[in-house]
CSV table of C-alpha atoms and ligand atoms in Angstrom, one decimal:
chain,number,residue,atom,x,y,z
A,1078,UNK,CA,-82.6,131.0,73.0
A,1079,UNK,CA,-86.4,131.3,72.9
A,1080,UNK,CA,-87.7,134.4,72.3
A,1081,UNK,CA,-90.0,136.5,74.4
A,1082,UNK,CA,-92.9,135.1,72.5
A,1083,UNK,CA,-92.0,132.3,72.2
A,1084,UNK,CA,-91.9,132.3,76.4
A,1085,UNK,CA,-95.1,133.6,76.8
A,1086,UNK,CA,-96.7,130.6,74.7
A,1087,UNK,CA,-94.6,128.4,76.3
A,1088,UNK,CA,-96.1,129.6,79.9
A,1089,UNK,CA,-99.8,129.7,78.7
A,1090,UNK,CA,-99.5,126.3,77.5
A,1091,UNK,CA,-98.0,125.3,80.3
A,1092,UNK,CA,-100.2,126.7,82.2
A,1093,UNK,CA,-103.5,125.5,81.0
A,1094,UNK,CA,-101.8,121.8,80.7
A,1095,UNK,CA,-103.6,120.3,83.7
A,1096,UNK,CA,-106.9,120.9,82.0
A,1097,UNK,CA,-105.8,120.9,78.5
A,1098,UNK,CA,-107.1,117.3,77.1
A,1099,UNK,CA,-110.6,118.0,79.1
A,1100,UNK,CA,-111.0,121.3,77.2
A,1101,UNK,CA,-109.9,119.8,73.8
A,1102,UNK,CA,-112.6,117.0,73.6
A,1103,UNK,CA,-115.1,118.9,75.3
A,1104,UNK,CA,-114.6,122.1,73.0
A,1105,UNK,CA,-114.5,119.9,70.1
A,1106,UNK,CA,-117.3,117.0,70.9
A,1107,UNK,CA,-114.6,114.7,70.9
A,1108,UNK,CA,-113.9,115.3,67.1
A,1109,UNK,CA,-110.7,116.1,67.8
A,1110,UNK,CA,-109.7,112.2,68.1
A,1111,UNK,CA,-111.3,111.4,64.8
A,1112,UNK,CA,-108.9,114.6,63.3
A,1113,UNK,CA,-106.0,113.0,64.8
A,1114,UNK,CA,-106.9,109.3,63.6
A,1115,UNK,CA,-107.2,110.4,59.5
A,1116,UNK,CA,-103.7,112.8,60.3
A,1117,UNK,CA,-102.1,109.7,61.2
A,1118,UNK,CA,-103.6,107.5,58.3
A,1119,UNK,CA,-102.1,110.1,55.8
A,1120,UNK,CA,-98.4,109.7,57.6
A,1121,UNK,CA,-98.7,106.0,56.8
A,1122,UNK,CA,-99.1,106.7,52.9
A,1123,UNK,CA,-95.0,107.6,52.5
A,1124,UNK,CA,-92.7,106.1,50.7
A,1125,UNK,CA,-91.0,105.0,53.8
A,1126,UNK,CA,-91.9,101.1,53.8
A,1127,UNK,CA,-89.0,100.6,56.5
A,1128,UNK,CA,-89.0,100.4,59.9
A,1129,UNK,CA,-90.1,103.5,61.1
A,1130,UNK,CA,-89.0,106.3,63.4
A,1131,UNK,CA,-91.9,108.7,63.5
A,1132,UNK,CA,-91.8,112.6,65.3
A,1133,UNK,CA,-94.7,113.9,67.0
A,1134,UNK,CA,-93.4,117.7,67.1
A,1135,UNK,CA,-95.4,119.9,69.5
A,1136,UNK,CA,-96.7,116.7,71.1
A,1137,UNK,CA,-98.6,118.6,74.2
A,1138,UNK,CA,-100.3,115.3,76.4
A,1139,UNK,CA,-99.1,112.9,73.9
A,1140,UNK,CA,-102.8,112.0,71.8
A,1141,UNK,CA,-100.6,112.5,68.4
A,1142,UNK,CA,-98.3,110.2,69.3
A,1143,UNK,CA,-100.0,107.6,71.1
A,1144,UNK,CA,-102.2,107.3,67.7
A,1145,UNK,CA,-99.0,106.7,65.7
A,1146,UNK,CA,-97.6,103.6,68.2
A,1147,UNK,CA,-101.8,102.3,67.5
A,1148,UNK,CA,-101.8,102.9,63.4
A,1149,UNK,CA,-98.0,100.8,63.7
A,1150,UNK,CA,-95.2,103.3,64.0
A,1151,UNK,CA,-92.8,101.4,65.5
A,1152,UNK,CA,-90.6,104.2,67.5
A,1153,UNK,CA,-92.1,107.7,67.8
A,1154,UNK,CA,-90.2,110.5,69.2
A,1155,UNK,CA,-92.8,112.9,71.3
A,1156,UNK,CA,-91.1,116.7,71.1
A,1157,UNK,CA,-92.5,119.8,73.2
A,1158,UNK,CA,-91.2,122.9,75.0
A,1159,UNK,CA,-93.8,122.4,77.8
A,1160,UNK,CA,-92.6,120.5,80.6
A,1161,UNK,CA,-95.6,120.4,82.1
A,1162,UNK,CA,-96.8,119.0,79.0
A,1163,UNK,CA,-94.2,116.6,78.2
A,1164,UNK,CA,-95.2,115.3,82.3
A,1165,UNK,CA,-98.8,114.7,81.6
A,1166,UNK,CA,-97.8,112.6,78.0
A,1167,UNK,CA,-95.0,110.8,79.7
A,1168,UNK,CA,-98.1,109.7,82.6
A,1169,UNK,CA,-100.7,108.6,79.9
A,1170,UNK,CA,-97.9,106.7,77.8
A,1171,UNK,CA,-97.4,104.7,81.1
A,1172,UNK,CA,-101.2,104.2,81.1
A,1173,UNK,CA,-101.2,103.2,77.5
A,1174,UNK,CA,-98.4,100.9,77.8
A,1175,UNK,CA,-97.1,102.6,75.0
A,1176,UNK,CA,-93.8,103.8,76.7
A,1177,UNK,CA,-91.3,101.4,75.4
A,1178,UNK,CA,-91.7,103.0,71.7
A,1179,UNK,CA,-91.9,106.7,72.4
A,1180,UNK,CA,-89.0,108.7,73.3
A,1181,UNK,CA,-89.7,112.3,74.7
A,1182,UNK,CA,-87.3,115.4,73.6
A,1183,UNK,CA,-88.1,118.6,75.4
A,1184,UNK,CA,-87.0,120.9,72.3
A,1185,UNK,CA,-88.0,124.2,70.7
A,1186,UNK,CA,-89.4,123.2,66.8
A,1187,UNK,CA,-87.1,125.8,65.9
A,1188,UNK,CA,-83.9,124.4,66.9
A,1189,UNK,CA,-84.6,120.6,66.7
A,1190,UNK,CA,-81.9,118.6,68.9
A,1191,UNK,CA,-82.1,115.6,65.9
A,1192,UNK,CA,-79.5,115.0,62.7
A,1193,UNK,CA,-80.6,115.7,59.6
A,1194,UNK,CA,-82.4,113.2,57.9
A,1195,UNK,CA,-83.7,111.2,60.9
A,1196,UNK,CA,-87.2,110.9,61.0
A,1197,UNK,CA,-89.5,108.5,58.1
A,1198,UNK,CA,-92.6,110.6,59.1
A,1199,UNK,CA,-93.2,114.0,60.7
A,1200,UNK,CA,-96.2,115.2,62.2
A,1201,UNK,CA,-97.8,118.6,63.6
A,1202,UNK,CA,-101.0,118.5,65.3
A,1203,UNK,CA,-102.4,122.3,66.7
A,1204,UNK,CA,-98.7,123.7,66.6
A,1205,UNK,CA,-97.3,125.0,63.6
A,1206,UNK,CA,-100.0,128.4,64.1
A,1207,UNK,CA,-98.3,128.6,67.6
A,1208,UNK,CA,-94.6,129.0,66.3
A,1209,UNK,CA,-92.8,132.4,66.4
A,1210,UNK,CA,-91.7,131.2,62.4
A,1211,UNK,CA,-93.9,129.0,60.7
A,1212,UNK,CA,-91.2,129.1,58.0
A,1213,UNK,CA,-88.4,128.6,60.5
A,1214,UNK,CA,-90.3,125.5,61.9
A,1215,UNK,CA,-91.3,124.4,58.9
A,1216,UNK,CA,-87.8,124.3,57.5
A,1217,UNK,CA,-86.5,122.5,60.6
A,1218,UNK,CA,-89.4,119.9,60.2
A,1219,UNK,CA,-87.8,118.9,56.1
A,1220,UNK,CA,-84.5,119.5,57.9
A,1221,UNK,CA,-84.7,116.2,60.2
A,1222,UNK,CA,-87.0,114.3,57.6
A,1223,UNK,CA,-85.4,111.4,55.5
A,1224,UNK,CA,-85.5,111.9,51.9
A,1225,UNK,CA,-88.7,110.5,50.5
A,1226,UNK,CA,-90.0,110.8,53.9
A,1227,UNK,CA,-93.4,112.8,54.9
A,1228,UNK,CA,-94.5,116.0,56.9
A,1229,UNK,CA,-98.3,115.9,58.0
A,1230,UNK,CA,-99.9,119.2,59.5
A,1231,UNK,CA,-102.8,119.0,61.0
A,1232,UNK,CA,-104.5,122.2,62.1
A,1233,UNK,CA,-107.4,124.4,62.3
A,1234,UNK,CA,-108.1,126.0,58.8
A,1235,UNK,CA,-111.6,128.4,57.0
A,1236,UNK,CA,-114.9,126.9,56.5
A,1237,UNK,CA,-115.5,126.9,52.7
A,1238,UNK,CA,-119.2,127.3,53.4
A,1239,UNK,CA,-119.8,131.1,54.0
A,1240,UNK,CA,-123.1,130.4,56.2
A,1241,UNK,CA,-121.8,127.9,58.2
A,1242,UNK,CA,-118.3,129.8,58.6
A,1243,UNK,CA,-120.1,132.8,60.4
A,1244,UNK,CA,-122.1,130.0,62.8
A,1245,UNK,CA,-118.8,128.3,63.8
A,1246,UNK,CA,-117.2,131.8,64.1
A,1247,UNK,CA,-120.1,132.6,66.2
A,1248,UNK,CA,-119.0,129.3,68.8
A,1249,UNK,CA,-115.9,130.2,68.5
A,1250,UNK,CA,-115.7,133.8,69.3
A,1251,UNK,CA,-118.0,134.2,71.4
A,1252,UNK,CA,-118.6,130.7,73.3
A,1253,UNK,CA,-115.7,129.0,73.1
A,1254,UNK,CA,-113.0,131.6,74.8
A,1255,UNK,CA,-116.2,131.9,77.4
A,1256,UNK,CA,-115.9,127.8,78.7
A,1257,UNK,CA,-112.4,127.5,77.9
A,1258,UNK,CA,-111.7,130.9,80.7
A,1259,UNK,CA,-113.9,128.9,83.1
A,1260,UNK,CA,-112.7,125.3,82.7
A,1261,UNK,CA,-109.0,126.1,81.9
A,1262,UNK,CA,-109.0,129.3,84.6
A,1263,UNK,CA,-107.0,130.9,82.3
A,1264,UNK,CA,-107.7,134.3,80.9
A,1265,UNK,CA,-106.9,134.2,77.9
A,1266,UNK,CA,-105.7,130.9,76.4
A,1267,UNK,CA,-109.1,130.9,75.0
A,1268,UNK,CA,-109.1,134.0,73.6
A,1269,UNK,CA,-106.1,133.0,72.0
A,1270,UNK,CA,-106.8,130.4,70.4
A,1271,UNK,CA,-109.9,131.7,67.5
A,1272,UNK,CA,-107.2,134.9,67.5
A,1273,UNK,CA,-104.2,132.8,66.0
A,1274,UNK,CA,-106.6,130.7,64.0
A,1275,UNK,CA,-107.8,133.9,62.4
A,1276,UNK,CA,-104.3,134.9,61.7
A,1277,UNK,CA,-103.4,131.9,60.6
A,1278,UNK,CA,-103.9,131.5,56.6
A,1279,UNK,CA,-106.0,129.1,54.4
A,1280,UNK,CA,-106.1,125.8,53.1
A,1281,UNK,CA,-104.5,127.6,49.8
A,1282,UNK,CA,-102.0,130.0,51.3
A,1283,UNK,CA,-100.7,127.1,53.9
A,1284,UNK,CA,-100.2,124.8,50.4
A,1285,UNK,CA,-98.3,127.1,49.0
A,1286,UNK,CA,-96.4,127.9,51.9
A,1287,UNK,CA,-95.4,124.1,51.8
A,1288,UNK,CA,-94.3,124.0,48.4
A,1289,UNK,CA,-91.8,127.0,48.9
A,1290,UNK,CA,-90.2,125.5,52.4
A,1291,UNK,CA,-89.0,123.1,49.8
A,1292,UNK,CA,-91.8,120.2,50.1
A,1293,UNK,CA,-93.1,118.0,47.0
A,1294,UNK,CA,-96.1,116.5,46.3
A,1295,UNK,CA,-98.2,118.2,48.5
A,1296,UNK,CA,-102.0,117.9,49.2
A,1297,UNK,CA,-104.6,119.0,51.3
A,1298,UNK,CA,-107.7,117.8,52.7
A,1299,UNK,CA,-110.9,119.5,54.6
A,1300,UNK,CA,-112.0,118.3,58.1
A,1301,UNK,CA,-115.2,118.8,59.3
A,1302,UNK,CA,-116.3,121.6,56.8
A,1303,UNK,CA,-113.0,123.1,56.9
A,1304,UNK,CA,-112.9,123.7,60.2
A,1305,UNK,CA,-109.7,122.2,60.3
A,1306,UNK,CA,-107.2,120.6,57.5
A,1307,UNK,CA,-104.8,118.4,57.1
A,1308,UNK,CA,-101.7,119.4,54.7
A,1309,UNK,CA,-98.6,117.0,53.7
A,1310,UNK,CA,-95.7,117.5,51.8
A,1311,UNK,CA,-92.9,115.2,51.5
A,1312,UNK,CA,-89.1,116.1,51.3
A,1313,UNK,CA,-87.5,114.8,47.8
B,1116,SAM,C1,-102.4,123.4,70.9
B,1116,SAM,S1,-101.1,122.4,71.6
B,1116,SAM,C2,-101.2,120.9,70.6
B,1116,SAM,C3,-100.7,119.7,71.4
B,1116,SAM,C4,-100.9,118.4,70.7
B,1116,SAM,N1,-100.1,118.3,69.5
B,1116,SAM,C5,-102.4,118.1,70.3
B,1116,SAM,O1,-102.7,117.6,69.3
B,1116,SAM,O2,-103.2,118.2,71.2
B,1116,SAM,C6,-99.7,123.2,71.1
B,1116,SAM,C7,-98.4,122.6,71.7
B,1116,SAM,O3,-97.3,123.2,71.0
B,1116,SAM,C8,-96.2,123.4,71.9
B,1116,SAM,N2,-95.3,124.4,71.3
B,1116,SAM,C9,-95.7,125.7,70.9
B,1116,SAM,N3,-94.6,126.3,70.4
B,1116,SAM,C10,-93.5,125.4,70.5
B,1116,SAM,C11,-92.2,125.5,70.1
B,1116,SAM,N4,-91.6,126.6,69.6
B,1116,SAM,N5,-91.4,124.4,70.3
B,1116,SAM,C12,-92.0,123.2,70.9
B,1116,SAM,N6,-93.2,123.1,71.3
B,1116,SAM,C13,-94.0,124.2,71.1
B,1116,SAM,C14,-96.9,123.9,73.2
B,1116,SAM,O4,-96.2,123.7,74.3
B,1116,SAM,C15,-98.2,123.0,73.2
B,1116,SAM,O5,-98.0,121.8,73.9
């Protein structure tokens, strides 16, 4: 049973869907693929040397998981709530030719329909901020992970230079929720978005958060300034 927030993100999601890829690469200058490349290149350091079955967990339109099938996982599993979502991935993976390796689940990452121990690789991209429990999701996530297996979260993180935190701040208080409103013609997805970032806590705080949902050997690494990060953990 979702609860009412978790309802209302699933609307505003679905909701701003159609656009959602547009506003992404626009918003972002297209650095956005080259975070999603390096996330990927970190899931391919785990111990896993076996054929692989890979999870893509708050896929959205799919760019997660279609960079797993290119960087050589051989069956990826594409999760979302958003049907919308889940539509406009399952059209591009026809595009890509990619569709005979991904499987899509629509699924809450808080009650994962997989056994435990499933998956040699787990990945988040932009959606562990957006989950009513970040514990509760992140528990699930080591939950359906193989032993030895590895959890990589991508997301938006604190610029560790002060000056150039309050310029990106700047963008994205003030500009960003401004194009994204006009673009998306949604009111407040935008707004949203530098909201739960702000919320959301640091490259230090998430670490830690890792290591007491039960994950070894974790790490972090800045994107971009810190504008986003990359965290991994892997379940022992
Ligand atoms: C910001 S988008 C990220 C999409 C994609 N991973 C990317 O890199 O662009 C967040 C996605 O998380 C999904 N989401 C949020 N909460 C969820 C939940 N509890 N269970 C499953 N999906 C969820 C939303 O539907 C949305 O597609």
């Amino acid at each position: 049973m979702l609860s009412p927030k978790a309802r209302r993100i699933r609307q505003m999601f679905s909701s701003i869907a159609p656009r959602y890829d547009l506003l992404n690469h626009l918003l972002s200058l297209n650095i956005d693929k080259w975070w999603r490349r390096k996330a990927v290149s970190l899931m391919r350091v785990t111990s896993c040397e076996r054929p692989s079955v890979w999870l893509d967990l708050c896929s959205g339109t799919g760019d997660l998981s279609l960079e797993m099938i290119r960087q050589g996982a051989q069956r990826v599993v594409s999760s979302d709530f958003s049907h919308p979502m889940l539509r406009l991935n399952l059209a591009k993976l026809r595009q890509s030719q990619a569709i005979p390796k991904v499987i899509l689940v629509e699924a809450d990452a808080l009650a994962l329909p997989f056994a435990t121990n499933t998956f040699d690789a787990v990945g988040i991209a932009f959606g562990l901020r957006n989950l009513d429990s970040m514990e509760g999701g992140l528990a699930e996530m080591r939950r359906v992970l193989k032993p030895g297996g590895r959890l990589v979260v991508l997301e938006f993180s604190k610029p560790t230079n002060a000056a150039f935190d309050r310029l990106f701040q700047k963008y994205f208080f003030a500009v960003l929720p401004r194009v994204g409103a006009a673009l998306s013609r949604h009111s407040h997805a935008y707004t949203y978005l530098p909201e739960s970032v702000s919320q959301f806590p640091d490259q230090a705080a998430l670490r830690r958060i890792l290591e007491t949902c039960g994950f070894d050997r974790t790490g972090v690494v800045n994107l971009t300034g810190g504008i986003a990060a990359i965290h991994w953990g892997e379940k022992r």
